[in-house]
Every structure is written in C-alpha cells, then in structure tokens.
Tab-separated table of C-alpha atoms and ligand atoms in Angstrom:
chain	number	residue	atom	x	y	z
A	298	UNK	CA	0.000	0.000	0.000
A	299	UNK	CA	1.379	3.429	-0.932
A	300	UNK	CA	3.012	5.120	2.299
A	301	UNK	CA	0.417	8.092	2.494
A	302	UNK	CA	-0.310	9.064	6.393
A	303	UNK	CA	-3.900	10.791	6.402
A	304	UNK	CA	-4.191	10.846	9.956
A	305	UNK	CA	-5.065	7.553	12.534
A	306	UNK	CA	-8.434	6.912	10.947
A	307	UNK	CA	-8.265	8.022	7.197
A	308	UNK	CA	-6.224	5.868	5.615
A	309	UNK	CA	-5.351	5.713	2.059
A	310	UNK	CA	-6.514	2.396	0.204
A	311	UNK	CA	-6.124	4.138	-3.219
A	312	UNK	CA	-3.396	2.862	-6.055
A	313	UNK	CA	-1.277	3.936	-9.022
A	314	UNK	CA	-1.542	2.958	-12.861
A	315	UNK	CA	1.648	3.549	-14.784
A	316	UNK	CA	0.648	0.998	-17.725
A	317	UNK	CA	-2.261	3.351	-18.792
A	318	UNK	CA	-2.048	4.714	-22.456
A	319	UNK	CA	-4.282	7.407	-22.410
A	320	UNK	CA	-6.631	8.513	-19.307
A	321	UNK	CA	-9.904	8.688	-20.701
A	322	UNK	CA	-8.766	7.493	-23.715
A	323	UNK	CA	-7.109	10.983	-24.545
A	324	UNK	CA	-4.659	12.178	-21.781
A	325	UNK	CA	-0.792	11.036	-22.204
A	326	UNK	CA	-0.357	10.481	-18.755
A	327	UNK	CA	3.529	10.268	-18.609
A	328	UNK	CA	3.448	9.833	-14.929
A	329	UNK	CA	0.796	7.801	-14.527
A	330	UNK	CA	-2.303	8.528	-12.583
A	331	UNK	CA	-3.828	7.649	-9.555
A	332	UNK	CA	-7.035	6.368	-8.235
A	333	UNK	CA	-7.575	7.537	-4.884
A	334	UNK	CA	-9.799	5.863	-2.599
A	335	UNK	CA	-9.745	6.157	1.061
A	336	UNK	CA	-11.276	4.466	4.648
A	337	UNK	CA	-12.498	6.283	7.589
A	338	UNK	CA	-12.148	4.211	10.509
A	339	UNK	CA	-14.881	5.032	13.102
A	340	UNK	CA	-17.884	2.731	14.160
A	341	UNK	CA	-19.376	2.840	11.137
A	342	UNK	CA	-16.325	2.451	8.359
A	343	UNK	CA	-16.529	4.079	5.627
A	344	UNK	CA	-15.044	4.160	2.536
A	345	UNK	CA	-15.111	6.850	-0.132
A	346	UNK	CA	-15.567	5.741	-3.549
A	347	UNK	CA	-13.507	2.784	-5.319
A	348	UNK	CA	-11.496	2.508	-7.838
A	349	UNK	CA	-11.104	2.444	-11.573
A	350	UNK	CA	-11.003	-1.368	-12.661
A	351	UNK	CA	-7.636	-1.543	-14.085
A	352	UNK	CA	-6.856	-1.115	-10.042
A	353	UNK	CA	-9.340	-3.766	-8.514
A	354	UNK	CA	-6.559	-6.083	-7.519
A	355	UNK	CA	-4.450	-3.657	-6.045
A	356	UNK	CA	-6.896	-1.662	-3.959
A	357	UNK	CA	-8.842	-4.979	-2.652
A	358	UNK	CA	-5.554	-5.822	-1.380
A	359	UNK	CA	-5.307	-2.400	0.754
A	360	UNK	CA	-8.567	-2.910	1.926
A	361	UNK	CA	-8.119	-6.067	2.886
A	362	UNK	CA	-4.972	-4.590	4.799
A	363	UNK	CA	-6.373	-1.910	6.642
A	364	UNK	CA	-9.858	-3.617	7.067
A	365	UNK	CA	-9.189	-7.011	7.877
A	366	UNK	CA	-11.897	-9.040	9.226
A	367	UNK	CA	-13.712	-5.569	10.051
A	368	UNK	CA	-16.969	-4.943	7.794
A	369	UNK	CA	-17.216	-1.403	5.972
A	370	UNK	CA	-20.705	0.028	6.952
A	371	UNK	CA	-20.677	2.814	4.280
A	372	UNK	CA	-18.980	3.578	0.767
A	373	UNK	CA	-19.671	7.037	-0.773
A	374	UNK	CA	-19.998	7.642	-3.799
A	375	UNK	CA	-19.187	11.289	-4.799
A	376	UNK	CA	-19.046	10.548	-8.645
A	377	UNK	CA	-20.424	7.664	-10.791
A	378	UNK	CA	-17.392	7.659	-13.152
A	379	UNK	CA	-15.587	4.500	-14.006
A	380	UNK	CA	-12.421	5.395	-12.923
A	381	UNK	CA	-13.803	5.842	-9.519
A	382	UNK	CA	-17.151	4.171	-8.949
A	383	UNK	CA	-15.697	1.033	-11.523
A	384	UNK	CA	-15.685	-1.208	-8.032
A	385	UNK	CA	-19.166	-0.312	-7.098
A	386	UNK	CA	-20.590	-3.578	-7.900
A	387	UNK	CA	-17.596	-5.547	-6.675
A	388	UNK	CA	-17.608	-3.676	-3.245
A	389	UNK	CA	-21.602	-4.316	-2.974
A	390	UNK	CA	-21.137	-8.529	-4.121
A	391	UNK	CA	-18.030	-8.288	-0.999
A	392	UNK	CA	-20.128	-6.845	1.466
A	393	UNK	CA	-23.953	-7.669	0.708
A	394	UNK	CA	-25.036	-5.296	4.122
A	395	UNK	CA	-22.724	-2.367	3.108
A	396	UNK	CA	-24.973	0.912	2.584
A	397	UNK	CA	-24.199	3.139	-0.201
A	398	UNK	CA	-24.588	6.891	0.769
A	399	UNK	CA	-25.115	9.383	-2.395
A	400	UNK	CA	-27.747	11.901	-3.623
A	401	UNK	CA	-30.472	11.365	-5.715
A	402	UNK	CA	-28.954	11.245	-9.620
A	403	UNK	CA	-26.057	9.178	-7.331
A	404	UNK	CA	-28.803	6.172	-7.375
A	405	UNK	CA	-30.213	7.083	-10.879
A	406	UNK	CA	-26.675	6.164	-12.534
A	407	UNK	CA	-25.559	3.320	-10.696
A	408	UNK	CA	-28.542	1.103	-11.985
A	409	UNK	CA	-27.650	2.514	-15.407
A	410	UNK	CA	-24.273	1.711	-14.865
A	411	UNK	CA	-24.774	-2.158	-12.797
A	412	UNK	CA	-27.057	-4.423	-12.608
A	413	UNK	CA	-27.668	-4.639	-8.583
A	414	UNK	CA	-30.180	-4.370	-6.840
A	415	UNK	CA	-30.151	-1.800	-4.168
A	416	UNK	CA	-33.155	-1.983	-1.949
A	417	UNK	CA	-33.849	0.971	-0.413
A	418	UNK	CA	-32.131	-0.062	3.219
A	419	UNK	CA	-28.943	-0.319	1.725
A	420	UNK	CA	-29.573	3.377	-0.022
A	421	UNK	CA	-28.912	6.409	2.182
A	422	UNK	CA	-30.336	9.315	0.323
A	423	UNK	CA	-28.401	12.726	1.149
A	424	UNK	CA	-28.703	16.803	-0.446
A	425	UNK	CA	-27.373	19.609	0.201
A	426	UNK	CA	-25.571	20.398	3.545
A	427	UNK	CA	-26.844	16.760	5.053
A	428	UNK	CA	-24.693	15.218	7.712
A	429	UNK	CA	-24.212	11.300	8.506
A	430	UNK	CA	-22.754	10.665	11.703
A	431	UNK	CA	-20.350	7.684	11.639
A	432	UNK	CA	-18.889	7.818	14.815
A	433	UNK	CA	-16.927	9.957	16.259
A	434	UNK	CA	-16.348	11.329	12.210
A	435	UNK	CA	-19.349	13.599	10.565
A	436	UNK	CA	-19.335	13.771	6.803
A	437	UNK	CA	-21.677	16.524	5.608
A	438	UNK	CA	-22.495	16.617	2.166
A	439	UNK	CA	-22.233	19.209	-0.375
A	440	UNK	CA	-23.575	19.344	-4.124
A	441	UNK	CA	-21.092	20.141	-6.806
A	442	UNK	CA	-23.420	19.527	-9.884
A	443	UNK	CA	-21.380	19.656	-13.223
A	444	UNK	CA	-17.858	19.362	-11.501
A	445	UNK	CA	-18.147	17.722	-14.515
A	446	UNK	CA	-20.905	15.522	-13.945
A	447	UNK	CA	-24.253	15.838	-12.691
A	448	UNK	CA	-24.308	13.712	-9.724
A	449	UNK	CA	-20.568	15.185	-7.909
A	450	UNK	CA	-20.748	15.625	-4.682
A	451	UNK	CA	-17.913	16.196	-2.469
A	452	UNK	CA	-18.201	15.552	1.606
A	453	UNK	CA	-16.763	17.551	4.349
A	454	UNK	CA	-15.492	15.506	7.620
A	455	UNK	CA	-16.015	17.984	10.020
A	456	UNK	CA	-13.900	16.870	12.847
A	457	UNK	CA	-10.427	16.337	11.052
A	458	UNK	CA	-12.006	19.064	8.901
A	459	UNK	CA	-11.077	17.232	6.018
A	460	UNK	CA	-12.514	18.244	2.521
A	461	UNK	CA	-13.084	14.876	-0.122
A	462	UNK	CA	-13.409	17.259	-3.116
A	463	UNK	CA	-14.168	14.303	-5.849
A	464	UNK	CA	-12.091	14.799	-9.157
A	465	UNK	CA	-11.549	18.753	-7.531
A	466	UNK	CA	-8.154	19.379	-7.188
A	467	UNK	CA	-6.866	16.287	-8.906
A	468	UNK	CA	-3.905	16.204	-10.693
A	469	UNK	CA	-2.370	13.349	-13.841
A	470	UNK	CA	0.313	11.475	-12.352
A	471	UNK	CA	0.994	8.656	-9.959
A	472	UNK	CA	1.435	9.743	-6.253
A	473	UNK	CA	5.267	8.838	-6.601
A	474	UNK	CA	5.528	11.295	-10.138
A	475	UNK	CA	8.432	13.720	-9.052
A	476	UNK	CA	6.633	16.560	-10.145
A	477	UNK	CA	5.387	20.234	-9.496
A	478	UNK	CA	1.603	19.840	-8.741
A	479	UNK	CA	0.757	22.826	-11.043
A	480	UNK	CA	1.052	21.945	-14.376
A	481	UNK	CA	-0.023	18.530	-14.376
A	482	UNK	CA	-3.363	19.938	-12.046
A	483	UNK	CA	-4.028	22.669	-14.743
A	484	UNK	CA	-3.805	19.838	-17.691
A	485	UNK	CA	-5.954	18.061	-16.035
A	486	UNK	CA	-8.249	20.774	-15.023
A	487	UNK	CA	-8.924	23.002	-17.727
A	488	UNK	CA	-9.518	20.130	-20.409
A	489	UNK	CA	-11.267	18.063	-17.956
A	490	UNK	CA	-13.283	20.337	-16.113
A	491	UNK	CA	-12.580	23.403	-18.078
A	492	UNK	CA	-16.143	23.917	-19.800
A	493	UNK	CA	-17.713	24.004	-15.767
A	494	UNK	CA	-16.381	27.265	-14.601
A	495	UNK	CA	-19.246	28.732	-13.379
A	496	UNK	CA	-20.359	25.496	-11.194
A	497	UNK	CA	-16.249	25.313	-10.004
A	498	UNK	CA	-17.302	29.514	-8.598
A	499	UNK	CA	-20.109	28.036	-7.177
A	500	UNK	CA	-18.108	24.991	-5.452
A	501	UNK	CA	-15.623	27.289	-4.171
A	502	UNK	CA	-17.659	29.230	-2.435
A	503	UNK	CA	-19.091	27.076	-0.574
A	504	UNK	CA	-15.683	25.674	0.019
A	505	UNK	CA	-14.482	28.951	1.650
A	506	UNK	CA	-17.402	28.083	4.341
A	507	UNK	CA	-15.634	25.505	5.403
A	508	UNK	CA	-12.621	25.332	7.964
A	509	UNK	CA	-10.145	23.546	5.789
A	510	UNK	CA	-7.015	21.415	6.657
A	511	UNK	CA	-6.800	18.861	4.159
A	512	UNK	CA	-8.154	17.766	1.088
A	513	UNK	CA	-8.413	14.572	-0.605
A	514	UNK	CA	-9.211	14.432	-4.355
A	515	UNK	CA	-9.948	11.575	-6.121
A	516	UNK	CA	-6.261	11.318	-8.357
A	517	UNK	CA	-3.095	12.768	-7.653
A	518	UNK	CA	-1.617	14.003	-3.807
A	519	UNK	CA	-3.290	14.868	-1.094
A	520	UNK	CA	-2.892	18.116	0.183
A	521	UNK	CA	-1.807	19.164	3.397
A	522	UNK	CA	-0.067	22.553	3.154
A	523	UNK	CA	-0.424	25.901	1.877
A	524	UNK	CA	-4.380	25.045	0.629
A	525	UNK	CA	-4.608	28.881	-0.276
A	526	UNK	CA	-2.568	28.378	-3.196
A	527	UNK	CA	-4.346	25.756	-4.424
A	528	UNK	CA	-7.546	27.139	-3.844
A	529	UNK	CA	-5.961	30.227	-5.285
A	530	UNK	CA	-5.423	28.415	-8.796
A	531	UNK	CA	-8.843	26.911	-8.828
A	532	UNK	CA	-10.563	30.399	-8.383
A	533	UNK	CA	-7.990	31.594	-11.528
A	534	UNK	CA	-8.626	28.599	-13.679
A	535	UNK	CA	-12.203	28.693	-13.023
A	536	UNK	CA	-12.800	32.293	-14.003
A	537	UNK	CA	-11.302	32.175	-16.967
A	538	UNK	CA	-8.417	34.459	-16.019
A	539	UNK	CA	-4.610	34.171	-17.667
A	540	UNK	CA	-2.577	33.271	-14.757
A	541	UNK	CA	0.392	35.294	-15.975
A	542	UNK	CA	1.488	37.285	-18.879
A	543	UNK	CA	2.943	35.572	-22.251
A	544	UNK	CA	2.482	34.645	-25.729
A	545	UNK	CA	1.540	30.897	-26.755
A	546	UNK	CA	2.012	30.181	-30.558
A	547	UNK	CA	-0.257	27.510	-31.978
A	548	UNK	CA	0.930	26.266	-35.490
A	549	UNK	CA	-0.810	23.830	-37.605
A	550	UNK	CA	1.744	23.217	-40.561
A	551	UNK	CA	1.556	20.798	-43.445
A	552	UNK	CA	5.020	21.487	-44.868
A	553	UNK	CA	6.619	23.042	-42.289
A	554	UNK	CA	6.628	26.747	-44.077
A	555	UNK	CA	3.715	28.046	-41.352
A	556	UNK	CA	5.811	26.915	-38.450
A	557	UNK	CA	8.744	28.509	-39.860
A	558	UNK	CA	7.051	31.724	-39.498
A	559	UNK	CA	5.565	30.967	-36.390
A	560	UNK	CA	9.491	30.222	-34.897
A	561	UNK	CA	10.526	33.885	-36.296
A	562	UNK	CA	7.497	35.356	-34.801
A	563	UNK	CA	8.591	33.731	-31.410
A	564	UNK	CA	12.179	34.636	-31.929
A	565	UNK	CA	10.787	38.229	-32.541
A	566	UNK	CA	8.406	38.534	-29.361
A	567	UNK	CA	11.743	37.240	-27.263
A	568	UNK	CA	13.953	39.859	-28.975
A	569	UNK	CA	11.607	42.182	-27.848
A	570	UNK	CA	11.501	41.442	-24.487
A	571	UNK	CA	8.739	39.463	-24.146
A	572	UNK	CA	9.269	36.640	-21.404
A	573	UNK	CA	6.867	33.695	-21.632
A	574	UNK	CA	6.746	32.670	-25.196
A	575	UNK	CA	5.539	29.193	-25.482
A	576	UNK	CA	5.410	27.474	-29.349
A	577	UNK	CA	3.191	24.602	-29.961
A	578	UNK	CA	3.241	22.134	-33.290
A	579	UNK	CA	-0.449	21.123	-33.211
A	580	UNK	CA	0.464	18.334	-35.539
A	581	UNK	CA	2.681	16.645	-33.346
A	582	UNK	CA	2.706	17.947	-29.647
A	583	UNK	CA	0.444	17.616	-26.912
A	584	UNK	CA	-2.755	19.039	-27.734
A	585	UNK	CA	-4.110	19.080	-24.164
A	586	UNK	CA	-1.026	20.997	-22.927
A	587	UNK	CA	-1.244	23.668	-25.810
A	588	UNK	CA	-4.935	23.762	-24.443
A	589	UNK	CA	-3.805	24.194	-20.552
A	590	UNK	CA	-0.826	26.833	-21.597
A	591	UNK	CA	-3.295	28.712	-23.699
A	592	UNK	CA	-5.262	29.313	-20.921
A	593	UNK	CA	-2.489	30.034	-18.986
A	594	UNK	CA	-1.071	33.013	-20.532
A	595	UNK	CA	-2.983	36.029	-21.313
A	596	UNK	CA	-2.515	36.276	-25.336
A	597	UNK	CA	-2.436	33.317	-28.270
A	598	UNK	CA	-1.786	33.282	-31.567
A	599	UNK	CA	-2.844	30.642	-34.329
A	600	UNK	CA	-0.907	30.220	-37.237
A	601	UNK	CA	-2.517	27.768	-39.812
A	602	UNK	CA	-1.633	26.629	-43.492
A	603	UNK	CA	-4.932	26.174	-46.129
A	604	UNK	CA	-6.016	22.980	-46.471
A	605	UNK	CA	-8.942	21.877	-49.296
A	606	UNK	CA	-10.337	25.981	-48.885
A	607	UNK	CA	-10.749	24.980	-44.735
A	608	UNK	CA	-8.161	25.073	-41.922
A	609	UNK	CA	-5.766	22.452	-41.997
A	610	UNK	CA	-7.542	20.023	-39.835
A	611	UNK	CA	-5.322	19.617	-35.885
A	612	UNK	CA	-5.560	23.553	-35.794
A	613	UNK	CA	-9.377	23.354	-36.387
A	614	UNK	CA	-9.610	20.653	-33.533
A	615	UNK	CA	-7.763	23.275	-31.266
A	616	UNK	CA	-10.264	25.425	-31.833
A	617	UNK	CA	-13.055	23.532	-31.159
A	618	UNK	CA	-11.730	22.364	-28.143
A	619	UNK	CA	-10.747	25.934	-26.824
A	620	UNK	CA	-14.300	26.338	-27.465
A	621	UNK	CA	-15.987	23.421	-25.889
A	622	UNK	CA	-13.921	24.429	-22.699
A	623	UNK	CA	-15.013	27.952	-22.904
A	624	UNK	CA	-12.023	29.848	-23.660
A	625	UNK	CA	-12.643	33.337	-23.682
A	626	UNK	CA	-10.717	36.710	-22.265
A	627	UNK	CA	-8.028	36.170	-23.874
A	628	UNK	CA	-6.190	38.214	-27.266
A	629	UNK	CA	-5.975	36.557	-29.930
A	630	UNK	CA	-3.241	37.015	-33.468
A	631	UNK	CA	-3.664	35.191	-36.429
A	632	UNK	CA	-1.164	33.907	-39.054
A	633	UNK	CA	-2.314	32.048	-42.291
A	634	UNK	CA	-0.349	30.617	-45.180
A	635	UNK	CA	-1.764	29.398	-48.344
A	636	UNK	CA	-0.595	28.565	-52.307
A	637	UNK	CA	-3.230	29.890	-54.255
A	638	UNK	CA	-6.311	31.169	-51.636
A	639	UNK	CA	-5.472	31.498	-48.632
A	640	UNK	CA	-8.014	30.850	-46.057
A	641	UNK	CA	-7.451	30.374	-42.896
A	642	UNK	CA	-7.561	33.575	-40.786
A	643	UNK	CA	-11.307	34.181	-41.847
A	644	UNK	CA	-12.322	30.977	-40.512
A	645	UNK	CA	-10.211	31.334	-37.478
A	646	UNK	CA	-11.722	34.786	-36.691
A	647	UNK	CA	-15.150	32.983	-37.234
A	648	UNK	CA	-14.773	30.643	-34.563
A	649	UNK	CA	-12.773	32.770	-32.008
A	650	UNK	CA	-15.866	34.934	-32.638
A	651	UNK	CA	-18.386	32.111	-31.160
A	652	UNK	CA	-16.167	32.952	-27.909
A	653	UNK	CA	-16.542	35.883	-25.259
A	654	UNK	CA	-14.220	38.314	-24.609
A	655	UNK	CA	-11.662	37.622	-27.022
A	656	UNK	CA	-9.759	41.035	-28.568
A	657	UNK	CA	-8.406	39.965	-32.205
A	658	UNK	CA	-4.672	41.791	-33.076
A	659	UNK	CA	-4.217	43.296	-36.618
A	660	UNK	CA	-2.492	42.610	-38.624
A	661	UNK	CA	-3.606	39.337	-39.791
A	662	UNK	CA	0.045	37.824	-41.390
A	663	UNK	CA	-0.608	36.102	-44.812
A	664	UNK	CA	2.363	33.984	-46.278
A	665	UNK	CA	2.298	32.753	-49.499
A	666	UNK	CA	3.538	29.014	-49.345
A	667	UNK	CA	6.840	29.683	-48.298
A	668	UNK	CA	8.184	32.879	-45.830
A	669	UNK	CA	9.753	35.703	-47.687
A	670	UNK	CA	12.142	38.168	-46.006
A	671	UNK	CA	9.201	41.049	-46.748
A	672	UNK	CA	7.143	38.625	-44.561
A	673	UNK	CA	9.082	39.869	-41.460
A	674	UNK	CA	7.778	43.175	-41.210
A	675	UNK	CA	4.008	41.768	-40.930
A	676	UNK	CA	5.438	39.571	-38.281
A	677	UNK	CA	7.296	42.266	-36.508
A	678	UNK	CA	3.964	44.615	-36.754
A	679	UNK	CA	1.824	41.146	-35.282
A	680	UNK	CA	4.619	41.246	-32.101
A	681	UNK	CA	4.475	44.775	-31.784
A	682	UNK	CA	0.511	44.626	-31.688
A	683	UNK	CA	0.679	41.661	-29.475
A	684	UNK	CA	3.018	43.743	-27.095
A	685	UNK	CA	1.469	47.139	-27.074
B	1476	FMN	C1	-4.248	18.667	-49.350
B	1476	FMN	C2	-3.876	20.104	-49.447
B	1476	FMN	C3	-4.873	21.047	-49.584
B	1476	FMN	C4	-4.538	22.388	-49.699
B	1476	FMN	N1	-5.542	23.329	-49.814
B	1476	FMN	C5	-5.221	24.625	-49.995
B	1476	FMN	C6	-6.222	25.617	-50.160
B	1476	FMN	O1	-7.399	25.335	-50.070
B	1476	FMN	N2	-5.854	26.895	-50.380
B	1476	FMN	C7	-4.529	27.244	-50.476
B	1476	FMN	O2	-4.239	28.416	-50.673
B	1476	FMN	N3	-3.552	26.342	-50.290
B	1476	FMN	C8	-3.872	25.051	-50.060
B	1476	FMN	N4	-2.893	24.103	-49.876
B	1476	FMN	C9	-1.509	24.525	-49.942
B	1476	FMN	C10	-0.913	24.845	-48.606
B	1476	FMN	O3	-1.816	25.506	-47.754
B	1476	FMN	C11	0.258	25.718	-48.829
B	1476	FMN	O4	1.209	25.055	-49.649
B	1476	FMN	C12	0.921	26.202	-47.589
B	1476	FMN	O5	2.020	26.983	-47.931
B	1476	FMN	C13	1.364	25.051	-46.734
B	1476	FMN	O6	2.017	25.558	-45.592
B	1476	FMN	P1	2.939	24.588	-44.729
B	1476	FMN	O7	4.255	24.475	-45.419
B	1476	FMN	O8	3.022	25.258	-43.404
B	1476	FMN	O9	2.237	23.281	-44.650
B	1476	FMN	C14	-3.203	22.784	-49.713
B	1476	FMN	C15	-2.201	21.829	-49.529
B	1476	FMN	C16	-2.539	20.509	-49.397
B	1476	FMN	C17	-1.439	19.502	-49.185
C-alpha cells in the first residue's frame, strides 16, 4: 500500500496505474495517474468511492490490509465515473449489508451503470448540507453539480475538517511522479473540467465556508499545506483568467513553411523582451497541454496553413476544443499561409468569434507558401501589436 499518512483513521486504500495509455482514452499520462480511494475508521467504516477497474486487484488488497476481518458500513460515492465508482458492484457482491450513501442522480446512474439491486435499506439518500454521523467522524455533504458531472458531490469531515473534493483538485500522475503539482493539475483541469467554470465559482464558495485542513481528491496528492494556493489556482482557472502574462504560438503546418514563421514570430516577441513565449506544433505535440498553456497566458496566436479551402484540420480541432472548454478573455493574433487562396484567418476569426471576450490583433500575417524576407515586417507589426 502506498506510504500516504492521512491521519489515525483516514487511511489511504487508493493505487497507481503507470501501464495506462491514455486517461480517458485521450490524456498522455507520462506519470501515470492515480485512483484515490480512502477508509475512515470510526464505528461505522466508511469508505469513499472505489477505484477504476484496471486497479481492482491492487486496492482490494489495501482494503483487505487496513480492514481485515472488520466490515465497511458505508462507501460514498461522490461521482459515478468509471475510474472511480468502476468497483461499485464488486464492493456491494463483498459486502452484501454495506450501505451506499449518495444523492439522488447518485442512485439514478448506478442502476444505469450495474445491474444490482439496491433496496432501499442499503440506499442512504443525502442533499445539500446533510450530515451522517459515523462515529466519532461527521461527513456533511455538499452538491457540486457539473464538476463535470451531474451527480458530484464532495463531503466535508467535520472533525479532522477534512474536505473529499471528488475529481476537484486532482492532478495526472501517480502519487510517486516527481513533479510540481501545477502543471499537471491545470492539464488536467482546464480540459477536464474546463467547460464548468461557473459550477467550479459556485463549489468554491461554498468551500471557503468551510474550515479547511486537508483535502483529498480523487487522483493525484493529497494536500496538506499551503491550501490557499491551491484554492488560489482553482478560483484563476475557473474564471477564466490568464494566470500570468505571455504569448503561446499555436501552429498547424503541413510542410513546415507556417511553423517557420511561427518560430521567427517567437524569436521576434523574445527579442523584444517578451518573457513567456511558449510554441506549440499542433500536428505533433500535446494538444491538451497547448490547451492548458493557452489558458495560462494572457494572449495566443494561431498560425494555420490552407487545407482543401478549410483550416488544416489539428488547428481546427484546437479550436473547437478551446471552445468546448469555454475559452474566452483572452487576445488573440492570427497567421495564415496558403498557395493559391489562402483561407485560414477568416475561418479562425469565425470561430474565435463564437467565444466571449476575445480582442483579435491586426495585422492578420498572410504567407504565401513559403516565408519571404518582406514577410518579417508583418510579423514584426503582429509582435508589436501583441506587445502594445
Ligand atoms: C491537401 C492540401 C490542400 C490544400 N488546400 C489549400 C487551399 O485550399 N488553399 C490554399 O491556398 N492552399 C492550399 N494548400 C496549400 C498549402 O496551404 C500551402 O502550400 C501552404 O504553404 C502550406 O504551408 P505549410 O508548409 O506550413 O504546410 C493545400 C495543400 C494541401 C497539401
């Protein structure tokens, strides 16, 4: 069992999967990710939520460990996906008398997810602000609709005054990754939770009602220290605001002549004195980080060959993910390159334009199939724009 000290009574049953290809069938995880599940030990045990299956083995070993003969009373269920509530069922077959404490939707999805039957003594129905007494632990309950599904609901124990905050705060990589918290928690947060800003507000502030010491998500570490700065980068990511100032450079390139002005552009905006200038090749790099980096830094620019009189297809998926997770405040530059019609900035502009708040930069550069040194002063008028 991973070495995580809680306190006494909360003890960590959760596990790590490093052979996972892609989280949710999209992510790189590099690191891994973990599947955090935990036990309160009290008179009524508890344990909150399960684990994905690629973990069952692992984490019905640290149950066994921490529980041994001892029967769990409760399991919570703060979130019906698979990587969390995949053990529902087995949990429910191991201990037929367990009760399973979550809200209303809660009960709706796990019969559309298993096939048990849950008769209503086993079902312990909670809303907003309920408490369940287990003991000398109290979880209260609090609803975090669409943080990102429906049904989240994260529980406050209110004597170690510990916050289970669901996928909240959660971070890609396994608890042993070597790694700053912050960029792997903003990956994971804006493209998983991105779109839900408004409900994260909403969670937060019901969060800051709270007396706070620890909080356990449902992946990555748990957090002990310094919780304002965490909490600080959740009220950021969640309203939308760039976290610092700098330039991020999204190139789609078939040929490699769009990225070569998209490198000068960069090498401009550093000549200039401009700090944070991060370049992304949409074709090849990691699409979610471009996504988390771009919402990072206060200004973005697209740069995009012509492709069949449309935009060459990985930039158009950028921005239709920037979209589905609600990008917006942000200004936005625009660089297209085409052989006989170039295209792109037009239909760029359109789509930026289904987004709020963003401030589109004149000039627009257009390069005609290959850079030209007379392409240089567009560029240098794009960084000056970008910088004024
Ligand atoms: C399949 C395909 C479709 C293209 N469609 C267009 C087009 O609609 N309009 C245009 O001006 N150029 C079009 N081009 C040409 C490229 O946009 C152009 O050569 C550009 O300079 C490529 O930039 P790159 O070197 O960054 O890939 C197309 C190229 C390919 C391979």
């Amino acid at each position: 069992m991973k070495d995580v000290f809680i306190s006494d009574s909360i003890v960590y049953v959760g596990v790590d999967d490093k052979n996972i290809d892609l989280f949710e069938s999209q992510y790189v995880v590099p690191n891994g990710v973990s599947y955090n599940s935990y036990v309160i030990l009290d008179d009524k045990i508890t344990i909150m939520d399960t684990v994905d299956r690629r973990g069952t083995e692992g984490w019905l070993a640290n149950l066994k460990e921490t529980l041994g003969d001892k029967k769990p009373y409760y399991v919570v269920v703060s979130h019906l996906e698979p990587d969390h509530a995949g053990n529902l069922k087995t949990l429910l077959d191991l201990y037929p008398d367990i009760k399973v404490i979550g809200n209303p939707k809660t009960f709706t999805m796990i019969a559309q997810f298993f096939d048990v039957d849950l008769s209503d003594d086993r079902k312990v129905v909670v809303g907003e602000g309920d408490t369940v007494n287990l003991g000398t632990h109290t979880l209260q309950f609090f609803m975090a609709p669409l943080v990102h599904w429906p049904e989240v609901m994260v529980a406050y124990e209110q004597s170690e005054k510990i916050l289970f905050s669901a996928d909240g705060f959660g971070k890609f990589g396994a608890l042993d990754a070597d790694e700053p918290w912050e960029d792997e928690a903003r990956r994971y947060f804006i493209n998983i939770v991105g779109k839900y800003g408004v409900q994260v507000q909403n969670l937060l502030k019901k969060a800051a009602t709270l007396d706070i010491q620890i909080i356990c998500p449902l992946h990555g570490p748990i957090l002990k220290e310094n919780l304002g700065y965490y909490i600080g980068k959740y009220l950021t990511w969640s309203s939308y605001e760039p976290e610092e100032k700098g330039v991020v450079i999204a190139c789609a390139s078939i040929h490699g002549n769009t990225m070569i002005a998209a490198k000068k552009l960069a090498e401009i905006l550093k000549a200039k004195g401009e700090k944070n200038v991060v370049l992304y090749d949409l074709a090849r790099d990691d699409m979610p980080s471009a996504i988390a980096d771009a919402y990072r830094y206060d200004r973005l620019v697209v740069a995009a060959a012509s492709y069949d009189g449309g935009i060459f297809p990985c930039m158009e998926t950028f921005l239709r993910k920037l979209k589905a997770k609600n990008f917006q405040k942000r200004t936005v530059g625009y660089i297209q390159n085409g052989t006989w019609a170039p295209c792109t900035a037009k239909q760029m502009q359109a789509i930026m334009g289904e987004l709020k708040n963003i401030t589109n930069v004149e000039p627009v550069v257009t390069i005609k199939s290959a850079m030209k040194e007379a392409d240089v002063a567009q560029l240098e008028a794009l960084a000056d724009a970008l910088m004024a």
